[in-house]
Tab-separated table of C-alpha atoms in Angstrom:
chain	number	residue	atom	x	y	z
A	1	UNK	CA	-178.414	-74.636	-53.555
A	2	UNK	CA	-175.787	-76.570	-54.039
A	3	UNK	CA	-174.820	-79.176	-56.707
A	4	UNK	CA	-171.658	-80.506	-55.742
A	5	UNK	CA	-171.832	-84.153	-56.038
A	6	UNK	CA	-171.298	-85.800	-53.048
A	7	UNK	CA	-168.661	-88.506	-53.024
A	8	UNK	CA	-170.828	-91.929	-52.206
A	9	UNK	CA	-168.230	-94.696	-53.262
A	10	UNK	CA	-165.531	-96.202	-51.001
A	11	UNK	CA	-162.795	-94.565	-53.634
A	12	UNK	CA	-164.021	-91.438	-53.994
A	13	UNK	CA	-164.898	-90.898	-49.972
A	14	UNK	CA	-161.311	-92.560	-49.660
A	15	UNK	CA	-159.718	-89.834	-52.417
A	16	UNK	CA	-161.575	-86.998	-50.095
A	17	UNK	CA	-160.327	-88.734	-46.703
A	18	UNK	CA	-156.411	-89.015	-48.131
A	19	UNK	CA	-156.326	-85.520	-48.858
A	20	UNK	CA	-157.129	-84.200	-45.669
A	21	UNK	CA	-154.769	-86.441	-44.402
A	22	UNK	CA	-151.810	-85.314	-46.344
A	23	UNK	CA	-152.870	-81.826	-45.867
A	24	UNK	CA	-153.872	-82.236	-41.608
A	25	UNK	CA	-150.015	-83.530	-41.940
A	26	UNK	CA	-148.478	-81.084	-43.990
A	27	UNK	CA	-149.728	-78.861	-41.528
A	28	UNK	CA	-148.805	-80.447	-38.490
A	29	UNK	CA	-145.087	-80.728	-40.037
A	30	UNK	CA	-144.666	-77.173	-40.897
A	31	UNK	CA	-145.924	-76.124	-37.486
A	32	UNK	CA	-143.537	-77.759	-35.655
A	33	UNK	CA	-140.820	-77.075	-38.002
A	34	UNK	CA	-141.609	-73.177	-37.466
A	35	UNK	CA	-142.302	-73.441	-33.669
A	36	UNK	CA	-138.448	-75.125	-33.266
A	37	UNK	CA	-137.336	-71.131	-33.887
A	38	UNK	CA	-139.562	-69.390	-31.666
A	39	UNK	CA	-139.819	-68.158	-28.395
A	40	UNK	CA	-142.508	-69.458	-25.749
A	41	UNK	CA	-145.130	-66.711	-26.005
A	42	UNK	CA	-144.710	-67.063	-30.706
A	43	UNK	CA	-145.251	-71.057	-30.353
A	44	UNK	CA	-147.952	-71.021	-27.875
A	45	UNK	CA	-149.692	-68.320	-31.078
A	46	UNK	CA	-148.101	-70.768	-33.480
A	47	UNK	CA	-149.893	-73.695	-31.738
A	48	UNK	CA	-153.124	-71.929	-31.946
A	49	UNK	CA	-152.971	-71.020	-35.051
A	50	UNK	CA	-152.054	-74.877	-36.211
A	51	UNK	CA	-154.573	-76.184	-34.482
A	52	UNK	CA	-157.093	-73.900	-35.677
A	53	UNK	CA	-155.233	-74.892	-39.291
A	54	UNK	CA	-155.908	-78.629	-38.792
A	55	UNK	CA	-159.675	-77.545	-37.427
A	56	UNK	CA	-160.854	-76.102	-41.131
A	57	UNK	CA	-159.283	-78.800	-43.040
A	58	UNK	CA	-161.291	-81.419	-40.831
A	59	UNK	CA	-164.309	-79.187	-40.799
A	60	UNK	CA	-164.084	-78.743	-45.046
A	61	UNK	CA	-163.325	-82.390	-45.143
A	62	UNK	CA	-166.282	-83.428	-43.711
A	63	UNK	CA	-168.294	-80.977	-45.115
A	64	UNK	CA	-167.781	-82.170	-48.488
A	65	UNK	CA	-168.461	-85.760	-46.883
A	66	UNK	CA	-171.288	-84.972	-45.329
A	67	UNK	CA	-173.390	-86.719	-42.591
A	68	UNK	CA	-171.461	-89.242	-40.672
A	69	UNK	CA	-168.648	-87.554	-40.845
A	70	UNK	CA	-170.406	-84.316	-39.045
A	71	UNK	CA	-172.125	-86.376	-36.812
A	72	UNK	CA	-168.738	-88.081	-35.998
A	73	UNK	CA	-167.393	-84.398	-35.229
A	74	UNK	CA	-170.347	-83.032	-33.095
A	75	UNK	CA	-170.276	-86.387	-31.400
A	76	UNK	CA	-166.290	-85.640	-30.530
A	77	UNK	CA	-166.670	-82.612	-29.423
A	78	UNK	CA	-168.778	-84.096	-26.384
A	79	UNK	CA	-166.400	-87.080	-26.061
A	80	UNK	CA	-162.881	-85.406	-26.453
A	81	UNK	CA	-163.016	-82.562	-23.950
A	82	UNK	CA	-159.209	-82.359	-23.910
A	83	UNK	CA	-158.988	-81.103	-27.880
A	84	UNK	CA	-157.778	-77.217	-28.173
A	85	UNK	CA	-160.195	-74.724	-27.952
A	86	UNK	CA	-159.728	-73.873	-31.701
A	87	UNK	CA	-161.415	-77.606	-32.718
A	88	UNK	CA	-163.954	-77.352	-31.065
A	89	UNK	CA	-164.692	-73.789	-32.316
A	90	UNK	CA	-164.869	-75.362	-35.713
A	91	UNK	CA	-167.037	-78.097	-34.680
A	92	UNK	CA	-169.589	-75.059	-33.553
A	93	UNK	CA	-169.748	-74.000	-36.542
A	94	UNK	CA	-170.463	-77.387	-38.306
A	95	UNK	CA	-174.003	-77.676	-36.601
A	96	UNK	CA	-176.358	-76.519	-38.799
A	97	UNK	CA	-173.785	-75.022	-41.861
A	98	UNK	CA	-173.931	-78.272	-44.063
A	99	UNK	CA	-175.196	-77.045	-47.664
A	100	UNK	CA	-178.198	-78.733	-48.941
A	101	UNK	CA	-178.219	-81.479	-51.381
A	102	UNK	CA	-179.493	-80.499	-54.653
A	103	UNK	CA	-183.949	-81.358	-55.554
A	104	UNK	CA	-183.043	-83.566	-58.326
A	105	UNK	CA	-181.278	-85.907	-55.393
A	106	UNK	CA	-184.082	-85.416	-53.072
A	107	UNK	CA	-186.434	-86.302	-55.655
A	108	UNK	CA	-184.612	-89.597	-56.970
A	109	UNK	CA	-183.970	-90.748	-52.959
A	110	UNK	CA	-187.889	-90.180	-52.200
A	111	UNK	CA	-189.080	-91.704	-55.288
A	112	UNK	CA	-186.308	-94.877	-54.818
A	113	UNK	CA	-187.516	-95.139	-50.847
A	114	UNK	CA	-191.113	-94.423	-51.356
A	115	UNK	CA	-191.820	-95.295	-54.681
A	116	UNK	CA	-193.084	-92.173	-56.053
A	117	UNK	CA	-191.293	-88.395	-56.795
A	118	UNK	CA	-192.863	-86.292	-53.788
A	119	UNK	CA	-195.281	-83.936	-55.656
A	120	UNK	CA	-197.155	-87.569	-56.218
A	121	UNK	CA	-197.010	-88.401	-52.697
A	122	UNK	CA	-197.544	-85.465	-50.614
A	123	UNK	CA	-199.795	-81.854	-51.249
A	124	UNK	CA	-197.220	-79.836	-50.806
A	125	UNK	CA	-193.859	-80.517	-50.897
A	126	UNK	CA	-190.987	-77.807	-50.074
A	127	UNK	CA	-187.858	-78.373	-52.306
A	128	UNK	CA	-185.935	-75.764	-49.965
A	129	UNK	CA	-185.071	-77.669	-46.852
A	130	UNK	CA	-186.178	-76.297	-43.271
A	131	UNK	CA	-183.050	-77.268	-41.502
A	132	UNK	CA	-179.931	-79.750	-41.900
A	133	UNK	CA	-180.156	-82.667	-39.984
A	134	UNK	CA	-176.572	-84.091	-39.426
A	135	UNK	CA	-177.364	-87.260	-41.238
A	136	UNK	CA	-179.515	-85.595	-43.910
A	137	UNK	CA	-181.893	-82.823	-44.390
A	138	UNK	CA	-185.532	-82.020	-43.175
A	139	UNK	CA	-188.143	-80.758	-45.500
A	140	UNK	CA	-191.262	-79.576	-44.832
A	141	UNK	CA	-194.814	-80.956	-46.131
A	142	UNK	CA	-198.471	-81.735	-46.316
A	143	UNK	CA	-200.616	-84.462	-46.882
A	144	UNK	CA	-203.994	-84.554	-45.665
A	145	UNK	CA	-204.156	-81.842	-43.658
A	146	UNK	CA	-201.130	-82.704	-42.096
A	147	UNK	CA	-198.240	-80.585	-41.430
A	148	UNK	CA	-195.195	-82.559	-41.786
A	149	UNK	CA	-191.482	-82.590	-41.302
A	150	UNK	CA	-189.465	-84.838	-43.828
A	151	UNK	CA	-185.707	-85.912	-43.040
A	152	UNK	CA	-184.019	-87.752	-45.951
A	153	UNK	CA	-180.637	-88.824	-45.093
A	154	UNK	CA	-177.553	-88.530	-47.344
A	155	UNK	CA	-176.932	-90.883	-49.926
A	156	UNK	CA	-174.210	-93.627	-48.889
A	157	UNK	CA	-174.195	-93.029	-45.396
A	158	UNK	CA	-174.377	-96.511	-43.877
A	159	UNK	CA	-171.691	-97.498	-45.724
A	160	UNK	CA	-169.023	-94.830	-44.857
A	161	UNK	CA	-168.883	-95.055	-41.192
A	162	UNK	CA	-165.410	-97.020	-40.839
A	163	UNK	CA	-163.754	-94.481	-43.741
A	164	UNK	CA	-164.778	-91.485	-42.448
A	165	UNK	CA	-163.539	-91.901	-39.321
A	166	UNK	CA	-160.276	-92.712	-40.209
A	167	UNK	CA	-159.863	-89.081	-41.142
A	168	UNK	CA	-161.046	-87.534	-37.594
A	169	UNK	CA	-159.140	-90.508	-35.773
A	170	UNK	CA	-155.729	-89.774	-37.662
A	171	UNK	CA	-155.923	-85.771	-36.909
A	172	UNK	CA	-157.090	-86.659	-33.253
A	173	UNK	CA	-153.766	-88.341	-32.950
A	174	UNK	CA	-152.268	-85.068	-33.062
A	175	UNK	CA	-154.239	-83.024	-30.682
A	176	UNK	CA	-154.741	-86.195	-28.212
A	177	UNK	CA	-150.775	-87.363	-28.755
A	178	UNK	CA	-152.292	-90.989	-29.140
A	179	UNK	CA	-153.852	-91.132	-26.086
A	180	UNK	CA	-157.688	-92.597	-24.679
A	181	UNK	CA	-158.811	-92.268	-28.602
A	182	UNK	CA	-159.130	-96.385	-29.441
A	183	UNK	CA	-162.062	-97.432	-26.845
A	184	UNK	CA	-164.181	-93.557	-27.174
A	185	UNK	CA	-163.753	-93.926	-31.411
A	186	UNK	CA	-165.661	-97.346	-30.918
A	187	UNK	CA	-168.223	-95.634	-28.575
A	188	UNK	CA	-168.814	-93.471	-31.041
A	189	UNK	CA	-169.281	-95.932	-33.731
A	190	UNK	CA	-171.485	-97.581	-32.184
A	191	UNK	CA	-173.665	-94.751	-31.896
A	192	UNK	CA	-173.061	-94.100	-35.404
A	193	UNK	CA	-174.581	-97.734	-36.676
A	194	UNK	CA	-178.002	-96.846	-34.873
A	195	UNK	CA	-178.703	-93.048	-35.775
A	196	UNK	CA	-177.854	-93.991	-39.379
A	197	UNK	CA	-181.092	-96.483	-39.262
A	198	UNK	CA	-184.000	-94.077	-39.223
A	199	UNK	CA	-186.404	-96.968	-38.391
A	200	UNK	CA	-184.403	-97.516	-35.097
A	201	UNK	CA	-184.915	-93.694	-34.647
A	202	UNK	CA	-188.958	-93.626	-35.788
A	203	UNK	CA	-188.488	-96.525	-32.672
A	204	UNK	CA	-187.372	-94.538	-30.276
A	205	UNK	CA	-189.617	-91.748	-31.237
A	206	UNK	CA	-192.163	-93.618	-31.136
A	207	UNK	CA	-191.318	-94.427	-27.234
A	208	UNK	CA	-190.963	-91.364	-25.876
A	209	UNK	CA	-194.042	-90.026	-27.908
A	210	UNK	CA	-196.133	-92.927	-25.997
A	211	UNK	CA	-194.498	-92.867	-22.702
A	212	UNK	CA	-193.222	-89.683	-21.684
A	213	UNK	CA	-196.656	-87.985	-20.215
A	214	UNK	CA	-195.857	-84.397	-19.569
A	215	UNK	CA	-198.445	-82.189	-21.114
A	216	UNK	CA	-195.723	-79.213	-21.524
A	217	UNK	CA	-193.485	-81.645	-23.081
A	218	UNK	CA	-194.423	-82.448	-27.184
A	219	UNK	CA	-192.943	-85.007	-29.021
A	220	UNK	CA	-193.215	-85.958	-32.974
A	221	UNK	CA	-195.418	-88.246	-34.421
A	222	UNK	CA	-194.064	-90.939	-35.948
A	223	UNK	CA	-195.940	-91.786	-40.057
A	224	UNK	CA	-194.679	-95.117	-40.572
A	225	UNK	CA	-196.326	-95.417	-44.252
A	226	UNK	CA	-193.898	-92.242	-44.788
A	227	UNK	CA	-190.974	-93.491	-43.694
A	228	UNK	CA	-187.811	-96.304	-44.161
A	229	UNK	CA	-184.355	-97.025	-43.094
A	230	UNK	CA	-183.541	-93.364	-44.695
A	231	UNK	CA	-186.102	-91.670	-44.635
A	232	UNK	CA	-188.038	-90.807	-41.479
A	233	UNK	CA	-191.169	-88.482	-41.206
A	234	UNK	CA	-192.907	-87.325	-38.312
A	235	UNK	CA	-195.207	-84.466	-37.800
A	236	UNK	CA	-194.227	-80.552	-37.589
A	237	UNK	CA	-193.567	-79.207	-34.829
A	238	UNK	CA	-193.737	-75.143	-35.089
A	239	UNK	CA	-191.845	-73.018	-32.651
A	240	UNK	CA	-188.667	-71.211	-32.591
A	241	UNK	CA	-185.261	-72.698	-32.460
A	242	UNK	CA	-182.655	-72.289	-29.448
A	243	UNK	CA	-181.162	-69.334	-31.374
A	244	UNK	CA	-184.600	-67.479	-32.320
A	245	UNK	CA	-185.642	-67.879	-28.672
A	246	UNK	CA	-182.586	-66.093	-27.163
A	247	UNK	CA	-182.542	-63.597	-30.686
A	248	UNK	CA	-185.410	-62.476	-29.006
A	249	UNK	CA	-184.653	-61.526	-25.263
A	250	UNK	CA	-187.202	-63.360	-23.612
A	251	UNK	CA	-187.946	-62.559	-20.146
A	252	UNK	CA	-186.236	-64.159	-17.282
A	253	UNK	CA	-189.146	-66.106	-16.802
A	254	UNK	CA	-189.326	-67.900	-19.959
A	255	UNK	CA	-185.734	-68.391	-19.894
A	256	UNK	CA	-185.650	-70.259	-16.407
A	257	UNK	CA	-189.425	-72.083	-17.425
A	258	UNK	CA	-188.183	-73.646	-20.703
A	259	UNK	CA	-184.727	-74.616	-18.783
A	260	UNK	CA	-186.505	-76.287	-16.170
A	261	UNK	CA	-188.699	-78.331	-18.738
A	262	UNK	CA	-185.584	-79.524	-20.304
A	263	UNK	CA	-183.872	-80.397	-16.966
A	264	UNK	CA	-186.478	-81.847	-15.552
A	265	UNK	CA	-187.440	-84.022	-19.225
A	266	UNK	CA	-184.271	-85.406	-19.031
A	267	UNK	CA	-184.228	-86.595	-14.966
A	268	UNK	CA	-187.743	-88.122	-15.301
A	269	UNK	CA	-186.899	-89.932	-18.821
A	270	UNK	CA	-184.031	-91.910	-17.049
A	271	UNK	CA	-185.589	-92.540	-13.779
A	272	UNK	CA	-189.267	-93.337	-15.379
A	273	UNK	CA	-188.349	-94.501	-18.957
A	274	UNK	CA	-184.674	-95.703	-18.243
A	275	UNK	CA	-183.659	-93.959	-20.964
A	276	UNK	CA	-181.742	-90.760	-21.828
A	277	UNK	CA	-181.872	-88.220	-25.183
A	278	UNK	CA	-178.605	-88.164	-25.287
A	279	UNK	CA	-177.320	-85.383	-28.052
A	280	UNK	CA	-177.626	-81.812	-26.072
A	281	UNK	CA	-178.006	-79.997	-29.465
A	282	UNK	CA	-180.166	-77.210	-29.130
A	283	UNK	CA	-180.701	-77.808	-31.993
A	284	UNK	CA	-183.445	-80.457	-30.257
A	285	UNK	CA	-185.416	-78.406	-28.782
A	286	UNK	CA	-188.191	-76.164	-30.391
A	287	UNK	CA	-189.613	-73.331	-28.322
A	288	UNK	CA	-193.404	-73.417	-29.304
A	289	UNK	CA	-195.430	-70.470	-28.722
A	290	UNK	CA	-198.159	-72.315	-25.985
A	291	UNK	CA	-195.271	-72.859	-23.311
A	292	UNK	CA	-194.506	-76.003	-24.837
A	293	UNK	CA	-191.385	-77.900	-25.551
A	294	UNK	CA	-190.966	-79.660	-28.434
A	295	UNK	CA	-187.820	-82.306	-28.687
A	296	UNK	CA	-186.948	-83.756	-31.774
A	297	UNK	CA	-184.095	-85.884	-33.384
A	298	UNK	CA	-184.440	-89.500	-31.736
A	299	UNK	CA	-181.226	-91.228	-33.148
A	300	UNK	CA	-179.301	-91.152	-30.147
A	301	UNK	CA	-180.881	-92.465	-27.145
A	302	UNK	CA	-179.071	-94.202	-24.539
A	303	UNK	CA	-180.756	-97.383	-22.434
A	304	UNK	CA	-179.877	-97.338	-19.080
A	305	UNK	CA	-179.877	-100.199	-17.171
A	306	UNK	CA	-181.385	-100.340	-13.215
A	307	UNK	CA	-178.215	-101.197	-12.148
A	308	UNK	CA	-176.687	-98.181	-13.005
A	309	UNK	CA	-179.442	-95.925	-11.805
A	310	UNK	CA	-178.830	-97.750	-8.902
A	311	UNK	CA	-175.178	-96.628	-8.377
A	312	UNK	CA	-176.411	-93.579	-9.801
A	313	UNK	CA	-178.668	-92.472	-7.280
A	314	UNK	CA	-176.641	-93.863	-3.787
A	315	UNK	CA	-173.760	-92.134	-5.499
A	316	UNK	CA	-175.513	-88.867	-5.283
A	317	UNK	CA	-176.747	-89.365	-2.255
A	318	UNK	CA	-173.409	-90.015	-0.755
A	319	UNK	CA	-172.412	-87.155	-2.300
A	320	UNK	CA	-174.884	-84.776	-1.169
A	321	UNK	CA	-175.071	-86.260	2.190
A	322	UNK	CA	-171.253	-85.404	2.386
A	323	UNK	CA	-170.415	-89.261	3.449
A	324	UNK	CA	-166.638	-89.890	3.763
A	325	UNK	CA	-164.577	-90.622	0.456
A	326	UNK	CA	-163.593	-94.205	1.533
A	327	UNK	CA	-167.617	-95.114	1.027
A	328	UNK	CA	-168.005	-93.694	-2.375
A	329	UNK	CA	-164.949	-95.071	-3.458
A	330	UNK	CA	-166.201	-98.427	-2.973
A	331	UNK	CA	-169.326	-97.196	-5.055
A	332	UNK	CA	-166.953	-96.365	-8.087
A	333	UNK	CA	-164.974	-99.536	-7.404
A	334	UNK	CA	-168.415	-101.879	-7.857
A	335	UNK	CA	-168.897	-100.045	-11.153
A	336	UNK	CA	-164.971	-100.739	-12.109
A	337	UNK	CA	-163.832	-97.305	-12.538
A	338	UNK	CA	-161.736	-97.289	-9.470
A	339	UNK	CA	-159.466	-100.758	-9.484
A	340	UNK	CA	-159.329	-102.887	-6.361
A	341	UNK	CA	-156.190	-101.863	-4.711
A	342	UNK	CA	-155.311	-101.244	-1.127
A	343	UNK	CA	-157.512	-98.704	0.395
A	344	UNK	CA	-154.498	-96.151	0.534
A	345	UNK	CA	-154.173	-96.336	-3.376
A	346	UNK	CA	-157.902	-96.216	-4.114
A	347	UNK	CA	-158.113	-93.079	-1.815
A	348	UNK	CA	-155.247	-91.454	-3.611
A	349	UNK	CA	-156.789	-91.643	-7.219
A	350	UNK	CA	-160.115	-90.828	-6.138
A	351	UNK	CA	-159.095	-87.918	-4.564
A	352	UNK	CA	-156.723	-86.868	-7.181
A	353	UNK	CA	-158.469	-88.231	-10.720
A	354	UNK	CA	-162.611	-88.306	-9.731
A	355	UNK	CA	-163.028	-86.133	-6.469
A	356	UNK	CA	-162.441	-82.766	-8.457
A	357	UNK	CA	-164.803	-84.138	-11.255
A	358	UNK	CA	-167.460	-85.134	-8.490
A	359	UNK	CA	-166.936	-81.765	-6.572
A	360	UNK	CA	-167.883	-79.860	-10.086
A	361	UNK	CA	-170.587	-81.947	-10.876
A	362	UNK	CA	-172.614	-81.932	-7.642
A	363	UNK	CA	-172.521	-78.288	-7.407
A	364	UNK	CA	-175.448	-77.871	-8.944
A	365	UNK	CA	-177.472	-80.087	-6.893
A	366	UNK	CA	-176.017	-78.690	-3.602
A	367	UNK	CA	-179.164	-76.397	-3.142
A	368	UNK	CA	-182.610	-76.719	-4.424
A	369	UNK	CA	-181.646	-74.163	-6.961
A	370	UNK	CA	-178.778	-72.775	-9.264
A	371	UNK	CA	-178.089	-70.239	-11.340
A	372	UNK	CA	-176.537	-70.357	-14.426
A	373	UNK	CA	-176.304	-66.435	-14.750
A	374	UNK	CA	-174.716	-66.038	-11.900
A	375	UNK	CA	-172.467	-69.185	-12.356
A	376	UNK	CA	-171.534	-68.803	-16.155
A	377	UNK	CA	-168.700	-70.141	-16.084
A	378	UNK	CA	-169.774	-73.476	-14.712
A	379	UNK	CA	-169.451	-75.600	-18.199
A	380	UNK	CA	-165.850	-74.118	-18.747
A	381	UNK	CA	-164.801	-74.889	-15.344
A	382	UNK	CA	-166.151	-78.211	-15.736
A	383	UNK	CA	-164.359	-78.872	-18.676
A	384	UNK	CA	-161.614	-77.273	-17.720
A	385	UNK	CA	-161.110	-79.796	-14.471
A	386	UNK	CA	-162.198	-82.861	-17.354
A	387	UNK	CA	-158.424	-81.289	-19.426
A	388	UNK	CA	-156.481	-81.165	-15.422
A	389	UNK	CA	-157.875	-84.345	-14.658
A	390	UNK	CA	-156.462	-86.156	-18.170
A	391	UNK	CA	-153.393	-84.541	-17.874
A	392	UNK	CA	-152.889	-86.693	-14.126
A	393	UNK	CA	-153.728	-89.495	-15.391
A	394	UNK	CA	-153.863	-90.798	-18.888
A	395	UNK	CA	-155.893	-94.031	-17.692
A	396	UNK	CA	-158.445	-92.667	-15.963
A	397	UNK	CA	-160.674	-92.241	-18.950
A	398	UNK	CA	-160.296	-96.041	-19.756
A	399	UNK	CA	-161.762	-96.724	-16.107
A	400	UNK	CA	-165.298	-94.847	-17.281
A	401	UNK	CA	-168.256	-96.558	-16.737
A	402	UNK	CA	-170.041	-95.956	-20.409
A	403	UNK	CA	-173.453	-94.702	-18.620
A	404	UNK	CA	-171.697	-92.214	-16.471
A	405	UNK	CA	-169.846	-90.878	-19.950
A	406	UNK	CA	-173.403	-90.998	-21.555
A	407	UNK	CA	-175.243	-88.874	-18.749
A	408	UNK	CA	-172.745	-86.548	-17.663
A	409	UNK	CA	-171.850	-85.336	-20.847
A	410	UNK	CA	-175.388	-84.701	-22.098
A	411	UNK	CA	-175.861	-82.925	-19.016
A	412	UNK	CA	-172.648	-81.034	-19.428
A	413	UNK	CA	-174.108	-79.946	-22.498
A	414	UNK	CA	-177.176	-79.175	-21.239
A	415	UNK	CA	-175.750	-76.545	-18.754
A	416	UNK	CA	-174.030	-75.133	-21.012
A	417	UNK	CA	-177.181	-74.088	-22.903
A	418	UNK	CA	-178.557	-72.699	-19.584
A	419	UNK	CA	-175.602	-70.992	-19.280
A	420	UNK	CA	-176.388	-69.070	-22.951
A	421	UNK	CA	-179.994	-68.964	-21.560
A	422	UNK	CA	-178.622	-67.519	-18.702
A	423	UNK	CA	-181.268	-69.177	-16.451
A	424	UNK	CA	-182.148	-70.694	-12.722
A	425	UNK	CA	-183.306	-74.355	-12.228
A	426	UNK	CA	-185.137	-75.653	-9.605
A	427	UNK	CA	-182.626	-79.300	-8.421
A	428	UNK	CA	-186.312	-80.565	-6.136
A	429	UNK	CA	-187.711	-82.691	-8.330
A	430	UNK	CA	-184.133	-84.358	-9.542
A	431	UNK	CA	-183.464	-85.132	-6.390
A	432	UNK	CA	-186.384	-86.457	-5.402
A	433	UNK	CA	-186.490	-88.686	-7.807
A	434	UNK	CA	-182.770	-89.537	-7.144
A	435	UNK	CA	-183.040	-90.481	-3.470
A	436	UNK	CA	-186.553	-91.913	-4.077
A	437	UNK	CA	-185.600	-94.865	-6.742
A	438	UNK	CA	-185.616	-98.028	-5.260
């Protein structure tokens, strides 16, 4: 357990954030100092091993922070696709490795937001927490009967958001060389000001619990006597995580049932609910033992509007239907991220900046199924295309429509889980509903 104190003042988050600064440019300095001696094949090792350099001290950083600023990391390593391999290696590791806040804090936030210590309040209360949340921690509980799952945020969190991001925005400046940071930092931000408001999350929990009616598909129940702007609790949901499920080699079947549940969750909560879970954690997702799903952690849920699940869907179908480039480029000029130019010029960046990002994307709905054993590397060639694209043309992020960022990425991520889970999806239903929405 530990008992660091965590740094909850503007000076003392700013003392934390200054040092990682000097240090992410200490480092950066000496690299390139060293690299000006060295042959191609030592500095491309040299870069690496900078990079992976400025990766820890972020990482440690933000550790010792705690909650935004790991939220503001996972959330980059969805957003930046460009940053070296080595970041986002450290950002892996930042998931679930945040060290728990000490009981006598626990205590002291529960009996401040609730009015009373928790062995008052609840049965049972565990002081060892279940799981790290990256906002706070989850504990588990019982009152009444009731099994329950408590997540208490870390102290000072509201008020750190613009701080702690200075630290991640001045070392992206050296991986990104300046560029396409500004407009995706306030995206992020944005985010940030919602998922730190836990009532805003019971909200959306709330929503999906009500509204999404799919009997394999469990979500939380929200206990709004139990819970405040930081402190949120909902009922337990028992099951194994994304790494116990695979830990235990289920059978191809499992593996390609539990994908398709998530797949198709995630199709029928934008075209039905108009709104998308949009963190592909796997950390999300609990694998309960009666072929159920259960999907947790509600803070980041992106409202869609009809509009764009109008482009959306005549998008795909153009794309599916193979219809010539000229028509969907005036689809992605209505939604702005293709500028009005003459037809010649519109054809050209299409085909050069979104064409090979369209090409990777619809791949998967080409047939009414895909596998992601077979296809493993589908989320690094994805990816990989994102990094070729940026490198043509440093504006062509700007020209992103913030609902196509939203939903491709979580569904980047969400392949990339089937790809661990090495399973097969069935596409039918998706694009059903796709070329059904009117």
């Amino acid at each position: 357990m530990s008992n660091k104190k965590i740094p909850t003042t503007k000076t003392s988050r700013g003392a934390v954030v200054g040092k990682a600064m000097l240090k992410i440019g200490v480092t950066h300095s000496k690299g390139v100092i060293k690299r000006a001696f060295m042959s191609k094949e030592k500095r491309e090792s040299s870069q690496k091993e900078t990079h992976a350099q400025i990766a820890k001290v972020i990482i440690d950083s933000l550790g010792t922070l705690k909650g935004v600023s790991v939220k503001i990391a996972q959330q980059i390593a969805l957003s930046f696709p460009f940053l070296p391999q080595e970041y986002l290696d450290e950002i892996s590791k930042s998931f679930n490795s945040i060290p728990p806040i000490n009981r006598a804090l626990i205590r002291k936030i529960i009996k401040q937001e609730l009015g009373d210590y928790p062995q008052n309040i609840f049965d049972r209360f565990d002081n060892t927490p279940i799981g790290s949340a990256s906002l706070g921690q989850v504990h588990f509980a019982i009152k009444d009967g009731e099994e329950l799952a408590i997540k208490v945020q870390y102290p000072g969190i509201a008020n750190s958001i613009e701080s702690d991001l200075s630290v991640v925005r001045f070392a992206l400046s050296r991986f990104a060389k300046g560029g396409n940071i500004d407009h995706l930092m306030r995206e992020i931000e944005e985010r940030l000001y919602e998922e730190v408001d836990y009532i805003h999350e019971a909200d959306n929990t709330d929503y999906f619990y009500k509204n999404l009616k799919d009997k394999s598909i469990v979500i939380p129940k929200v206990y709004r006597d139990l819970s405040t702007k930081s402190i949120l609790s909902t009922s337990f949901l028992k099951g194994e995580s994304f790494e116990e499920f695979l830990e235990r080699n289920p059978t191809q079947e499992e593996r390609n049932y539990y994908a398709q549940l998530i797949f198709d969750s995630f199709f029928i909560s934008m075209y039905q609910l108009k709104r998308v879970h949009a963190d592909p954690n796997p950390g999300n997702f609990i694998f309960m033992s009666d072929n159920r799903l259960g999907i947790i952690d509600f803070g980041c849920i992106k409202k869609l509007k009809q509009e764009f699940i109008e482009s959306f869907s005549i998008l795909h179908i153009y794309l599916l239907d193979n219809k010539p480039d000229i028509e969907v480029v005036e689809i992605y000029a209505q939604e702005r991220m293709i500028d009005r130019d003459t037809p010649e010029k519109m054809l050209e960046f299409y085909r050069e900046v979104i064409k090979p990002l369209d090409r990777i994307y619809i791949e998967v709905f080409r047939e009414d199924s895909y596998d992601f054993k077979k296809n493993s590397d589908f989320s690094k060639r994805g990816f990989q295309t994102i990094l070729e694209v940026q490198k043509k043309s440093i504006t062509a992020v700007h020209n992103m429509n913030e609902e196509y960022i939203f939903v491709d990425r979580t569904l980047l991520g969400y392949y990339a889980m089937f790809e661990k889970m090495e399973a097969s999806i069935n596409t039918k239903l998706a694009k059903k509903l796709i070329r059904g929405y009117k």
